[in-house]
């Protein structure tokens, strides 16, 4: 065997060693089952605690009650209306916050002067707990859709901006030097080196921005709204309907998880080149 | 592809206020293989970056002129680490530096084959071994059809067997394509085996302490007693061990 083949074999090592069909099915089955163990256990505990009278049904309704409330809300189109209102303002606010977050983060990461200009102000604003802006936003924009969307945008902006700026700063300087050695112009360096190099950090920002956007949509709807899943929560509480509150909570959970899964899938697709444990686990699946 | 003449006359460089090179004269003829050795931190890499115009000298002249009379000499850099862009597949890492024409992918494929990476075009850099990644970096340098190939300790981060194979590879490509090669290394054996001429940098700030001609026919044998003699000459010119520069703040490793 030639000397170089040794190193080639080493590199191929990751791809070889495929398990047999039975083991593969067993392993796949285990992989699919594992995430459901904890929720199923919690559901069991729920039923058990109602059965033994540890909690009262008016505090925690039974799963069948929640199911029938869910089907009723679904049948009347009420749930769809609330979900639609929430998703609309979430998406509008998220787009309004995340897009400038990426843009300003890139600018602040690449230009020292822009960072000096913008960053101290953003860091100052960041010191204010975001929900403390609510009264001011209501005064400025009135109790309407505008105030809610802007509030969500503010929530989404900060993590996206901060993570993008940090990601640009952490792009390997050796790669920038490489680009210089091969005569890349500033735009080529930006689009072929800095931007792709900071994508992992940008995605971290986009995902935490999304989870903050969900938090802010709830806050906005709890305080001032006449529709949306957050409104369902308040309404359920004031009408003593824990089943409606729980349907809303579960819908939030499904939507929040779903939207994050979508972003994570996009991230995996775009960042398949990463030399991380997660990327190689993904490749082997 | 033909080589270019590289000429540095009375070049001085300071980095962050620290003088690194002082009055350095250096020449490499078209198609010549020149090595630069010296203790670590002496300024060898800085010299290479001056030729690549990544660092502007504060004094002195740098000229790189193609032997075929063209105006613009192309230089290509191979670093100590492969420095492949992790988000580009191997072939795109090579093609990204190739001249923008419809032929660029075919050209990238050809140089990858020349360095023995045929079949790995679609791989991600993380899937390559150290030696393979360095060969990809070599392919990236070659795709620009450089007049001057600048090699900054390109074999130092790979294992001994891979190093020998890479050295033979570079020698073959150099003989084949006729570019001028400037190799910075701290490995004296490597310098005497590969080069036509060796510059020895020493002192702080660094100057050319000696110049050794390796007038041995090619292909050379690594166990040739003449190489061992030259090795002793170079080591003698470098002065007593340990090979570190006294009083130097250390060259910033970039």
Short mmCIF file of C-alpha atoms in Angstrom, two decimals:
data_model
loop_
_atom_site.label_atom_id
_atom_site.label_comp_id
_atom_site.label_asym_id
_atom_site.label_seq_id
_atom_site.Cartn_x
_atom_site.Cartn_y
_atom_site.Cartn_z
CA UNK A 1 0.00 0.00 0.00
CA UNK A 2 1.35 3.39 -0.94
CA UNK A 3 2.15 5.83 1.80
CA UNK A 4 -0.56 8.32 0.86
CA UNK A 5 -3.29 5.66 0.89
CA UNK A 6 -2.93 5.41 4.64
CA UNK A 7 -4.13 8.97 5.14
CA UNK A 8 -6.90 8.51 2.58
CA UNK A 9 -8.17 5.46 4.44
CA UNK A 10 -8.17 7.42 7.66
CA UNK A 11 -10.34 10.10 6.09
CA UNK A 12 -12.75 7.55 4.70
CA UNK A 13 -13.07 5.93 8.12
CA UNK A 14 -16.10 8.02 9.05
CA UNK A 15 -18.11 6.71 6.14
CA UNK A 16 -17.40 3.01 6.56
CA UNK A 17 -18.49 0.45 9.15
CA UNK A 18 -22.21 0.41 8.28
CA UNK A 19 -24.19 -1.80 10.71
CA UNK A 20 -26.34 -4.73 9.56
CA UNK A 21 -30.03 -4.28 8.65
CA UNK A 22 -31.48 -5.67 11.93
CA UNK A 23 -29.25 -3.52 14.07
CA UNK A 24 -30.07 -0.53 11.90
CA UNK A 25 -33.82 -0.99 12.35
CA UNK A 26 -33.41 -1.51 16.10
CA UNK A 27 -31.23 1.57 16.34
CA UNK A 28 -33.69 3.63 14.28
CA UNK A 29 -36.59 2.39 16.45
CA UNK A 30 -34.74 3.36 19.61
CA UNK A 31 -33.92 6.76 18.11
CA UNK A 32 -37.61 7.38 17.30
CA UNK A 33 -38.92 6.15 20.66
CA UNK A 34 -36.49 7.92 22.95
CA UNK A 35 -37.90 11.46 22.60
CA UNK A 36 -41.41 10.25 23.54
CA UNK A 37 -40.47 8.58 26.81
CA UNK A 38 -40.56 11.72 28.95
CA UNK A 39 -43.84 13.19 27.57
CA UNK A 40 -45.56 9.80 27.91
CA UNK A 41 -44.34 9.57 31.51
CA UNK A 42 -45.65 13.06 32.29
CA UNK A 43 -49.02 12.20 30.74
CA UNK A 44 -49.19 9.08 32.91
CA UNK A 45 -48.43 11.13 36.01
CA UNK A 46 -51.15 13.61 35.02
CA UNK A 47 -53.83 10.91 34.70
CA UNK A 48 -52.65 9.24 37.88
CA UNK A 49 -52.77 12.44 39.93
CA UNK A 50 -56.35 13.16 38.78
CA UNK A 51 -57.35 9.56 39.45
CA UNK A 52 -55.92 9.62 42.97
CA UNK A 53 -57.40 13.07 43.67
CA UNK A 54 -54.04 14.77 44.17
CA UNK A 55 -55.33 17.68 42.06
CA UNK A 56 -58.87 18.87 41.34
CA UNK A 57 -60.30 18.80 37.82
CA UNK A 58 -61.01 22.56 37.95
CA UNK A 59 -57.28 23.13 38.47
CA UNK A 60 -56.09 20.57 35.98
CA UNK A 61 -58.70 19.20 33.59
CA UNK A 62 -58.41 15.63 32.32
CA UNK A 63 -56.73 15.00 28.96
CA UNK A 64 -60.10 14.00 27.37
CA UNK A 65 -61.64 17.33 28.49
CA UNK A 66 -58.79 19.22 26.92
CA UNK A 67 -59.13 17.14 23.77
CA UNK A 68 -62.83 17.92 23.46
CA UNK A 69 -62.23 21.64 24.12
CA UNK A 70 -59.55 21.56 21.48
CA UNK A 71 -61.86 19.87 18.94
CA UNK A 72 -64.66 22.29 19.79
CA UNK A 73 -62.39 25.33 19.32
CA UNK A 74 -61.08 23.83 16.15
CA UNK A 75 -64.54 23.06 14.79
CA UNK A 76 -65.83 26.57 15.44
CA UNK A 77 -62.76 28.04 13.71
CA UNK A 78 -61.95 29.93 16.89
CA UNK A 79 -58.56 28.30 17.32
CA UNK A 80 -57.60 28.98 13.70
CA UNK A 81 -58.56 32.64 14.15
CA UNK A 82 -56.42 33.01 17.28
CA UNK A 83 -53.50 31.10 15.78
CA UNK A 84 -53.73 33.21 12.61
CA UNK A 85 -53.66 36.47 14.59
CA UNK A 86 -50.70 35.33 16.68
CA UNK A 87 -48.70 34.02 13.72
CA UNK A 88 -49.35 37.17 11.73
CA UNK A 89 -47.99 39.51 14.34
CA UNK A 90 -45.17 37.13 15.23
CA UNK A 91 -43.95 36.90 11.64
CA UNK A 92 -44.32 40.62 11.00
CA UNK A 93 -42.48 41.50 14.21
CA UNK A 94 -39.81 38.86 13.69
CA UNK A 95 -39.08 40.02 10.14
CA UNK A 96 -39.03 43.62 11.29
CA UNK A 97 -36.55 42.79 14.06
CA UNK A 98 -34.38 40.03 12.62
CA UNK A 99 -33.61 41.61 9.24
CA UNK A 100 -32.11 44.81 10.68
CA UNK A 101 -30.50 42.66 13.37
CA UNK A 102 -28.51 40.75 10.75
CA UNK A 103 -27.75 43.88 8.73
CA UNK A 104 -26.62 46.06 11.64
CA UNK A 105 -24.79 43.11 13.20
CA UNK A 106 -22.82 42.64 9.98
CA UNK A 107 -22.06 46.34 9.72
CA UNK A 108 -21.02 46.61 13.36
CA UNK A 109 -18.92 43.47 13.03
CA UNK A 110 -17.05 44.63 9.95
CA UNK A 111 -16.71 48.38 10.54
CA UNK A 112 -15.06 49.68 13.67
CA UNK A 113 -16.61 53.10 13.15
CA UNK A 114 -20.12 51.76 12.72
CA UNK A 115 -19.65 49.69 15.86
CA UNK A 116 -18.48 52.76 17.78
CA UNK A 117 -21.51 54.62 16.45
CA UNK A 118 -24.22 52.04 17.17
CA UNK A 119 -23.07 49.53 19.73
CA UNK A 120 -22.95 51.66 22.90
CA UNK A 121 -26.55 52.75 22.29
CA UNK A 122 -27.75 49.19 21.71
CA UNK A 123 -25.89 47.98 24.80
CA UNK A 124 -27.57 50.78 26.74
CA UNK A 125 -31.02 49.80 25.45
CA UNK A 126 -30.25 46.19 26.25
CA UNK A 127 -29.86 47.08 29.91
CA UNK A 128 -33.60 47.87 30.05
CA UNK A 129 -35.59 44.66 30.61
CA UNK A 130 -37.45 44.40 27.34
CA UNK A 131 -40.94 44.15 28.84
CA UNK A 132 -40.39 47.49 30.56
CA UNK A 133 -40.88 49.08 27.13
CA UNK A 134 -44.52 47.98 27.02
CA UNK A 135 -46.10 51.08 28.62
CA UNK A 136 -44.07 53.41 26.42
CA UNK A 137 -44.93 51.48 23.28
CA UNK A 138 -48.61 51.60 24.21
CA UNK A 139 -48.39 55.36 24.74
CA UNK A 140 -46.57 55.89 21.46
CA UNK A 141 -48.42 53.53 19.17
CA UNK A 142 -51.74 53.10 20.98
CA UNK A 143 -53.36 49.82 21.94
CA UNK A 144 -53.25 48.43 18.45
CA UNK A 145 -51.47 46.05 16.15
CA UNK A 146 -48.59 48.47 15.61
CA UNK A 147 -47.48 48.50 19.24
CA UNK A 148 -47.59 44.70 19.42
CA UNK A 149 -45.59 44.21 16.23
CA UNK A 150 -42.94 46.76 17.27
CA UNK A 151 -42.59 45.14 20.67
CA UNK A 152 -41.98 41.74 19.06
CA UNK A 153 -39.52 43.34 16.63
CA UNK A 154 -37.57 44.82 19.54
CA UNK A 155 -37.43 41.44 21.24
CA UNK A 156 -36.17 39.72 18.09
CA UNK A 157 -33.68 42.42 17.12
CA UNK A 158 -31.36 42.29 20.11
CA UNK A 159 -30.22 38.63 20.08
CA UNK A 160 -29.93 38.61 16.29
CA UNK A 161 -27.84 41.79 16.29
CA UNK A 162 -25.59 40.72 19.16
CA UNK A 163 -24.95 37.21 17.84
CA UNK A 164 -24.31 38.41 14.30
CA UNK A 165 -21.83 41.02 15.47
CA UNK A 166 -20.02 38.48 17.65
CA UNK A 167 -20.01 35.95 14.79
CA UNK A 168 -18.40 38.38 12.36
CA UNK A 169 -15.78 39.18 14.97
CA UNK A 170 -14.95 35.50 15.40
CA UNK A 171 -14.31 34.75 11.72
CA UNK A 172 -10.81 33.25 11.49
CA UNK A 173 -8.35 36.04 10.64
CA UNK A 174 -6.16 33.51 8.84
CA UNK A 175 -8.91 33.08 6.27
CA UNK A 176 -9.05 36.83 5.74
CA UNK A 177 -5.30 36.81 5.17
CA UNK A 178 -5.73 33.94 2.72
CA UNK A 179 -8.30 36.01 0.84
CA UNK A 180 -5.83 38.89 0.74
CA UNK A 181 -3.06 36.62 -0.55
CA UNK A 182 -5.29 35.56 -3.44
CA UNK A 183 -6.34 39.11 -4.26
CA UNK A 184 -9.99 39.04 -3.14
CA UNK A 185 -11.59 42.51 -3.17
CA UNK A 186 -13.54 43.80 -0.14
CA UNK A 187 -16.90 42.63 -1.51
CA UNK A 188 -15.61 39.17 -2.31
CA UNK A 189 -14.14 38.96 1.20
CA UNK A 190 -17.49 40.03 2.66
CA UNK A 191 -19.66 37.65 0.67
CA UNK A 192 -17.35 34.65 0.28
CA UNK A 193 -15.50 34.69 3.60
CA UNK A 194 -17.04 36.83 6.32
CA UNK A 195 -20.71 36.12 5.61
CA UNK A 196 -20.47 32.32 5.32
CA UNK A 197 -17.98 32.24 8.19
CA UNK A 198 -20.41 34.01 10.49
CA UNK A 199 -23.48 31.97 9.50
CA UNK A 200 -23.34 29.60 12.49
CA UNK A 201 -23.47 32.59 14.85
CA UNK A 202 -26.16 34.30 12.77
CA UNK A 203 -28.31 31.19 13.10
CA UNK A 204 -27.78 31.09 16.84
CA UNK A 205 -29.05 34.68 16.88
CA UNK A 206 -31.99 33.92 14.59
CA UNK A 207 -33.08 31.03 16.77
CA UNK A 208 -32.83 32.88 20.07
CA UNK A 209 -34.47 35.88 18.39
CA UNK A 210 -37.36 33.64 17.39
CA UNK A 211 -37.81 32.30 20.89
CA UNK A 212 -37.80 35.87 22.24
CA UNK A 213 -40.32 36.84 19.58
CA UNK A 214 -42.63 34.10 20.92
CA UNK A 215 -42.15 35.45 24.42
CA UNK A 216 -42.99 38.94 23.31
CA UNK A 217 -46.04 37.90 21.34
CA UNK A 218 -47.43 36.40 24.54
CA UNK A 219 -46.57 39.51 26.50
CA UNK A 220 -48.18 41.75 23.90
CA UNK A 221 -51.32 39.66 23.74
CA UNK A 222 -51.61 39.29 27.50
CA UNK A 223 -51.56 43.02 27.96
CA UNK A 224 -53.48 44.42 25.04
CA UNK A 225 -55.24 42.30 22.47
CA UNK A 226 -58.66 41.07 21.53
CA UNK A 227 -57.48 38.00 19.70
CA UNK A 228 -54.50 35.64 19.55
CA UNK A 229 -53.36 32.72 21.67
CA UNK A 230 -52.17 35.07 24.43
CA UNK A 231 -55.64 36.58 24.57
CA UNK A 232 -57.03 33.03 24.92
CA UNK A 233 -54.87 32.61 28.02
CA UNK A 234 -56.22 35.74 29.72
CA UNK A 235 -59.75 34.96 28.69
CA UNK A 236 -59.46 31.38 29.94
CA UNK A 237 -58.17 32.60 33.27
CA UNK A 238 -60.93 35.20 33.76
CA UNK A 239 -63.67 32.74 32.77
CA UNK A 240 -62.17 29.93 34.94
CA UNK A 241 -61.57 27.69 31.97
CA UNK A 242 -58.24 25.92 32.56
CA UNK A 243 -59.00 23.67 29.58
CA UNK A 244 -58.91 26.69 27.26
CA UNK A 245 -55.72 27.92 28.94
CA UNK A 246 -54.12 24.52 28.41
CA UNK A 247 -55.24 24.30 24.77
CA UNK A 248 -53.61 27.68 24.23
CA UNK A 249 -50.43 26.59 26.04
CA UNK A 250 -50.18 23.38 24.06
CA UNK A 251 -50.75 25.26 20.81
CA UNK A 252 -47.96 27.66 21.79
CA UNK A 253 -45.71 24.70 22.50
CA UNK A 254 -46.44 23.06 19.15
CA UNK A 255 -46.04 26.29 17.17
CA UNK A 256 -42.90 27.37 19.03
CA UNK A 257 -41.30 23.98 18.64
CA UNK A 258 -42.41 23.75 15.02
CA UNK A 259 -40.98 27.12 14.07
CA UNK A 260 -37.69 26.32 15.79
CA UNK A 261 -37.57 22.94 14.05
CA UNK A 262 -38.00 24.68 10.72
CA UNK A 263 -35.16 27.07 11.46
CA UNK A 264 -32.98 24.24 12.76
CA UNK A 265 -33.62 22.24 9.58
CA UNK A 266 -32.66 25.25 7.49
CA UNK A 267 -29.56 25.67 9.63
CA UNK A 268 -28.54 22.02 9.19
CA UNK A 269 -29.06 22.30 5.46
CA UNK A 270 -27.04 25.48 5.07
CA UNK A 271 -24.32 24.61 7.57
CA UNK A 272 -23.69 21.01 6.59
CA UNK A 273 -20.01 21.88 6.18
CA UNK A 274 -19.50 22.43 9.90
CA UNK A 275 -16.91 20.30 11.62
CA UNK A 276 -18.98 19.80 14.73
CA UNK A 277 -20.31 16.82 16.58
CA UNK A 278 -23.86 17.77 15.60
CA UNK A 279 -22.99 17.98 11.89
CA UNK A 280 -21.26 14.60 11.82
CA UNK A 281 -24.08 12.96 13.81
CA UNK A 282 -26.49 14.35 11.28
CA UNK A 283 -24.43 12.95 8.43
CA UNK A 284 -24.38 9.46 9.90
CA UNK A 285 -28.16 9.27 10.37
CA UNK B 1 3.76 28.39 -17.10
CA UNK B 2 7.10 30.08 -16.50
CA UNK B 3 8.71 31.46 -13.41
CA UNK B 4 9.40 34.99 -12.38
CA UNK B 5 12.44 36.71 -10.98
CA UNK B 6 12.03 37.83 -7.39
CA UNK B 7 14.29 40.55 -6.11
CA UNK B 8 14.33 42.26 -2.73
CA UNK B 9 16.92 44.95 -2.25
CA UNK B 10 17.71 46.51 1.12
CA UNK B 11 14.29 45.67 2.47
CA UNK B 12 13.46 46.64 6.06
CA UNK B 13 10.23 45.77 7.83
CA UNK B 14 8.80 46.65 11.23
CA UNK B 15 5.73 45.03 12.68
CA UNK B 16 3.84 46.87 15.43
CA UNK B 17 6.85 49.10 15.95
CA UNK B 18 9.32 46.21 16.30
CA UNK B 19 11.97 45.99 13.58
CA UNK B 20 11.84 42.49 12.08
CA UNK B 21 13.93 42.64 8.90
CA UNK B 22 16.85 44.99 8.26
CA UNK B 23 18.49 45.59 4.85
CA UNK B 24 17.60 42.20 3.48
CA UNK B 25 18.80 41.41 -0.05
CA UNK B 26 17.18 38.40 -1.63
CA UNK B 27 16.99 37.02 -5.13
CA UNK B 28 15.33 34.07 -6.79
CA UNK B 29 15.82 33.55 -10.51
CA UNK B 30 13.03 32.41 -12.83
CA UNK B 31 12.29 28.73 -12.17
CA UNK B 32 14.70 28.56 -9.26
CA UNK B 33 13.89 26.72 -6.00
CA UNK B 34 15.06 28.87 -3.10
CA UNK B 35 14.75 28.00 0.57
CA UNK B 36 14.87 30.39 3.51
CA UNK B 37 15.91 28.93 6.86
CA UNK B 38 16.44 30.49 10.22
CA UNK B 39 15.49 30.16 13.87
CA UNK B 40 11.81 30.38 14.70
CA UNK B 41 10.56 33.91 15.10
CA UNK B 42 13.38 35.41 13.02
CA UNK B 43 11.17 36.84 10.26
CA UNK B 44 11.12 34.15 7.56
CA UNK B 45 7.35 34.28 7.17
CA UNK B 46 7.50 38.07 7.11
CA UNK B 47 9.93 37.87 4.18
CA UNK B 48 7.48 35.67 2.31
CA UNK B 49 4.61 38.06 3.03
CA UNK B 50 6.67 40.94 1.70
CA UNK B 51 7.10 39.06 -1.61
CA UNK B 52 3.34 38.36 -1.67
CA UNK B 53 2.72 42.06 -0.94
CA UNK B 54 0.74 41.20 2.17
CA UNK B 55 3.16 43.38 4.13
CA UNK B 56 4.56 46.68 2.86
CA UNK B 57 8.24 47.18 3.71
CA UNK B 58 9.16 50.51 5.28
CA UNK B 59 12.27 50.69 3.13
CA UNK B 60 13.72 48.94 0.12
CA UNK B 61 12.45 47.65 -3.20
CA UNK B 62 10.50 44.53 -4.07
CA UNK B 63 10.16 43.41 -7.66
CA UNK B 64 8.59 40.26 -9.02
CA UNK B 65 8.88 40.18 -12.80
CA UNK B 66 7.78 37.31 -15.05
CA UNK B 67 10.51 35.80 -17.23
CA UNK B 68 8.27 35.87 -20.30
CA UNK B 69 8.13 39.64 -20.22
CA UNK B 70 4.55 39.92 -18.92
CA UNK B 71 3.84 42.86 -16.66
CA UNK B 72 1.95 41.30 -13.79
CA UNK B 73 3.58 38.42 -11.95
CA UNK B 74 1.20 36.05 -10.20
CA UNK B 75 2.21 34.80 -6.77
CA UNK B 76 0.42 32.04 -4.89
CA UNK B 77 0.73 31.30 -1.20
CA UNK B 78 0.65 27.98 0.60
CA UNK B 79 0.41 28.47 4.35
CA UNK B 80 1.52 26.28 7.21
CA UNK B 81 -2.11 25.18 7.68
CA UNK B 82 -4.29 24.34 4.66
CA UNK B 83 -6.65 27.28 5.31
CA UNK B 84 -9.42 25.76 3.24
CA UNK B 85 -12.73 27.61 3.52
CA UNK B 86 -14.76 25.06 5.53
CA UNK B 87 -18.04 26.02 3.85
CA UNK B 88 -16.85 25.24 0.35
CA UNK B 89 -16.38 21.79 -1.10
CA UNK B 90 -12.84 20.91 -2.10
CA UNK B 91 -13.38 21.78 -5.76
CA UNK B 92 -14.94 25.14 -4.91
CA UNK B 93 -12.06 25.92 -2.57
CA UNK B 94 -9.78 25.59 -5.58
CA UNK B 95 -12.09 27.21 -8.13
CA UNK B 96 -12.73 30.29 -5.97
CA UNK B 97 -9.22 31.61 -6.65
CA UNK B 98 -9.14 30.61 -10.34
CA UNK B 99 -9.59 33.31 -12.97
CA UNK B 100 -13.31 33.89 -13.55
CA UNK B 101 -14.02 32.07 -16.79
CA UNK B 102 -16.33 29.20 -17.79
CA UNK B 103 -13.39 26.83 -17.68
CA UNK B 104 -12.65 27.35 -14.01
CA UNK B 105 -14.23 24.16 -12.67
CA UNK B 106 -12.50 22.02 -15.29
CA UNK B 107 -9.25 23.71 -14.43
CA UNK B 108 -9.79 23.11 -10.71
CA UNK B 109 -10.53 19.45 -11.43
CA UNK B 110 -7.28 19.14 -13.39
CA UNK B 111 -5.08 20.54 -10.62
CA UNK B 112 -6.86 18.37 -8.03
CA UNK B 113 -6.00 15.37 -10.16
CA UNK B 114 -2.42 16.64 -10.44
CA UNK B 115 -2.08 16.65 -6.63
CA UNK B 116 -3.68 13.22 -6.31
CA UNK B 117 -7.12 14.29 -5.09
CA UNK B 118 -9.20 13.01 -8.00
CA UNK B 119 -12.48 11.69 -6.59
CA UNK B 120 -12.43 14.06 -3.61
CA UNK B 121 -13.80 17.10 -5.46
CA UNK B 122 -17.18 17.00 -3.70
CA UNK B 123 -15.78 16.34 -0.22
CA UNK B 124 -15.98 18.92 2.56
CA UNK B 125 -12.64 20.09 3.97
CA UNK B 126 -13.49 18.48 7.33
CA UNK B 127 -13.52 15.09 5.63
CA UNK B 128 -9.87 15.36 4.51
CA UNK B 129 -6.83 14.20 6.45
CA UNK B 130 -4.11 16.76 7.20
CA UNK B 131 -1.98 15.68 4.25
CA UNK B 132 -4.92 15.67 1.85
CA UNK B 133 -6.03 19.12 3.01
CA UNK B 134 -2.52 20.43 2.41
CA UNK B 135 -2.57 18.91 -1.09
CA UNK B 136 -5.87 20.69 -1.72
CA UNK B 137 -4.20 23.93 -0.60
CA UNK B 138 -1.41 23.19 -3.06
CA UNK B 139 -3.96 22.65 -5.82
CA UNK B 140 -5.56 25.97 -4.95
CA UNK B 141 -2.18 27.67 -5.34
CA UNK B 142 -1.49 25.92 -8.66
CA UNK B 143 -4.84 26.75 -10.24
CA UNK B 144 -3.81 30.39 -10.43
CA UNK B 145 -0.86 29.29 -12.62
CA UNK B 146 1.55 31.24 -10.45
CA UNK B 147 4.89 32.55 -11.59
CA UNK B 148 6.06 32.33 -8.00
CA UNK B 149 4.91 29.76 -5.46
CA UNK B 150 5.44 30.92 -1.89
CA UNK B 151 5.55 28.08 0.63
CA UNK B 152 5.39 28.98 4.32
CA UNK B 153 6.46 25.84 6.19
CA UNK B 154 3.79 23.91 4.31
CA UNK B 155 4.99 20.49 5.45
CA UNK B 156 5.52 21.19 9.13
CA UNK B 157 2.04 20.29 10.38
CA UNK B 158 1.86 16.81 8.81
CA UNK B 159 3.33 13.49 9.88
CA UNK B 160 6.79 12.43 8.66
CA UNK B 161 5.59 10.04 5.95
CA UNK B 162 3.10 12.51 4.53
CA UNK B 163 5.79 15.18 4.63
CA UNK B 164 8.11 13.15 2.40
CA UNK B 165 5.30 12.46 -0.03
CA UNK B 166 4.27 16.13 -0.15
CA UNK B 167 7.88 17.20 -0.72
CA UNK B 168 8.17 14.83 -3.68
CA UNK B 169 4.87 16.15 -4.97
CA UNK B 170 5.98 19.76 -4.84
CA UNK B 171 9.30 18.87 -6.49
CA UNK B 172 7.48 17.07 -9.30
CA UNK B 173 5.10 19.96 -9.90
CA UNK B 174 7.95 22.45 -9.80
CA UNK B 175 9.99 20.47 -12.34
CA UNK B 176 6.90 20.07 -14.47
CA UNK B 177 5.60 23.61 -14.45
CA UNK B 178 8.69 25.72 -14.09
CA UNK B 179 7.46 28.21 -11.51
CA UNK B 180 9.83 29.90 -9.10
CA UNK B 181 9.53 28.40 -5.61
CA UNK B 182 10.38 30.16 -2.37
CA UNK B 183 10.18 27.82 0.59
CA UNK B 184 10.37 28.98 4.18
CA UNK B 185 11.29 26.19 6.55
CA UNK B 186 12.97 25.52 9.87
CA UNK B 187 13.90 22.04 8.67
CA UNK B 188 17.46 22.15 7.35
CA UNK B 189 17.21 18.64 5.84
CA UNK B 190 14.18 19.72 3.87
CA UNK B 191 15.95 22.87 2.63
CA UNK B 192 19.07 21.08 1.36
CA UNK B 193 17.03 18.30 -0.24
CA UNK B 194 14.65 20.61 -2.12
CA UNK B 195 16.42 23.86 -2.89
CA UNK B 196 18.92 25.17 -5.43
CA UNK B 197 19.98 27.85 -3.01
CA UNK B 198 19.44 28.50 0.69
CA UNK B 199 19.25 31.85 2.44
CA UNK B 200 19.98 31.83 6.13
CA UNK B 201 18.27 34.55 8.13
CA UNK B 202 19.56 35.35 11.59
CA UNK B 203 19.80 38.07 14.20
CA UNK B 204 17.34 40.61 15.44
CA UNK B 205 16.28 42.45 13.40
CA UNK B 206 17.05 39.72 10.90
CA UNK B 207 19.58 40.04 8.12
CA UNK B 208 20.85 37.50 5.60
CA UNK B 209 23.59 35.74 7.57
CA UNK B 210 24.70 33.44 4.77
CA UNK B 211 23.79 32.04 1.40
CA UNK B 212 24.47 28.41 0.54
CA UNK B 213 24.37 27.02 -2.97
CA UNK B 214 23.19 23.44 -3.33
CA UNK B 215 24.98 22.45 -6.53
CA UNK B 216 23.80 18.85 -6.63
CA UNK B 217 22.14 17.15 -9.57
CA UNK B 218 18.47 16.09 -9.44
CA UNK B 219 16.87 13.77 -8.62
CA UNK B 220 18.69 13.75 -5.31
CA UNK B 221 19.00 10.98 -2.80
CA UNK B 222 18.07 11.85 0.77
CA UNK B 223 20.98 9.75 2.08
CA UNK B 224 23.53 11.42 -0.24
CA UNK B 225 26.66 12.27 1.86
CA UNK B 226 26.92 15.59 -0.01
CA UNK B 227 23.53 16.58 1.42
CA UNK B 228 24.78 15.72 4.91
CA UNK B 229 27.81 17.93 4.34
CA UNK B 230 25.66 20.82 3.16
CA UNK B 231 23.40 20.30 6.14
CA UNK B 232 26.43 20.74 8.44
CA UNK B 233 27.39 23.93 6.56
CA UNK B 234 23.91 25.39 6.99
CA UNK B 235 23.75 24.46 10.66
CA UNK B 236 27.19 26.01 11.19
CA UNK B 237 26.02 29.21 9.52
CA UNK B 238 22.96 29.26 11.79
CA UNK B 239 25.27 29.34 14.81
CA UNK B 240 25.03 27.49 18.10
CA UNK B 241 21.78 25.81 19.16
CA UNK B 242 19.17 26.38 20.57
CA UNK B 243 17.70 27.99 17.51
CA UNK B 244 15.86 30.91 18.97
CA UNK B 245 16.54 34.57 18.46
CA UNK B 246 17.95 36.33 21.46
CA UNK B 247 16.06 39.43 22.48
CA UNK B 248 13.49 39.06 19.74
CA UNK B 249 9.89 39.78 20.70
CA UNK B 250 8.99 36.89 18.41
CA UNK B 251 7.52 37.22 15.00
CA UNK B 252 3.77 37.59 15.08
CA UNK B 253 2.45 34.36 13.62
CA UNK B 254 -0.16 35.27 11.05
#
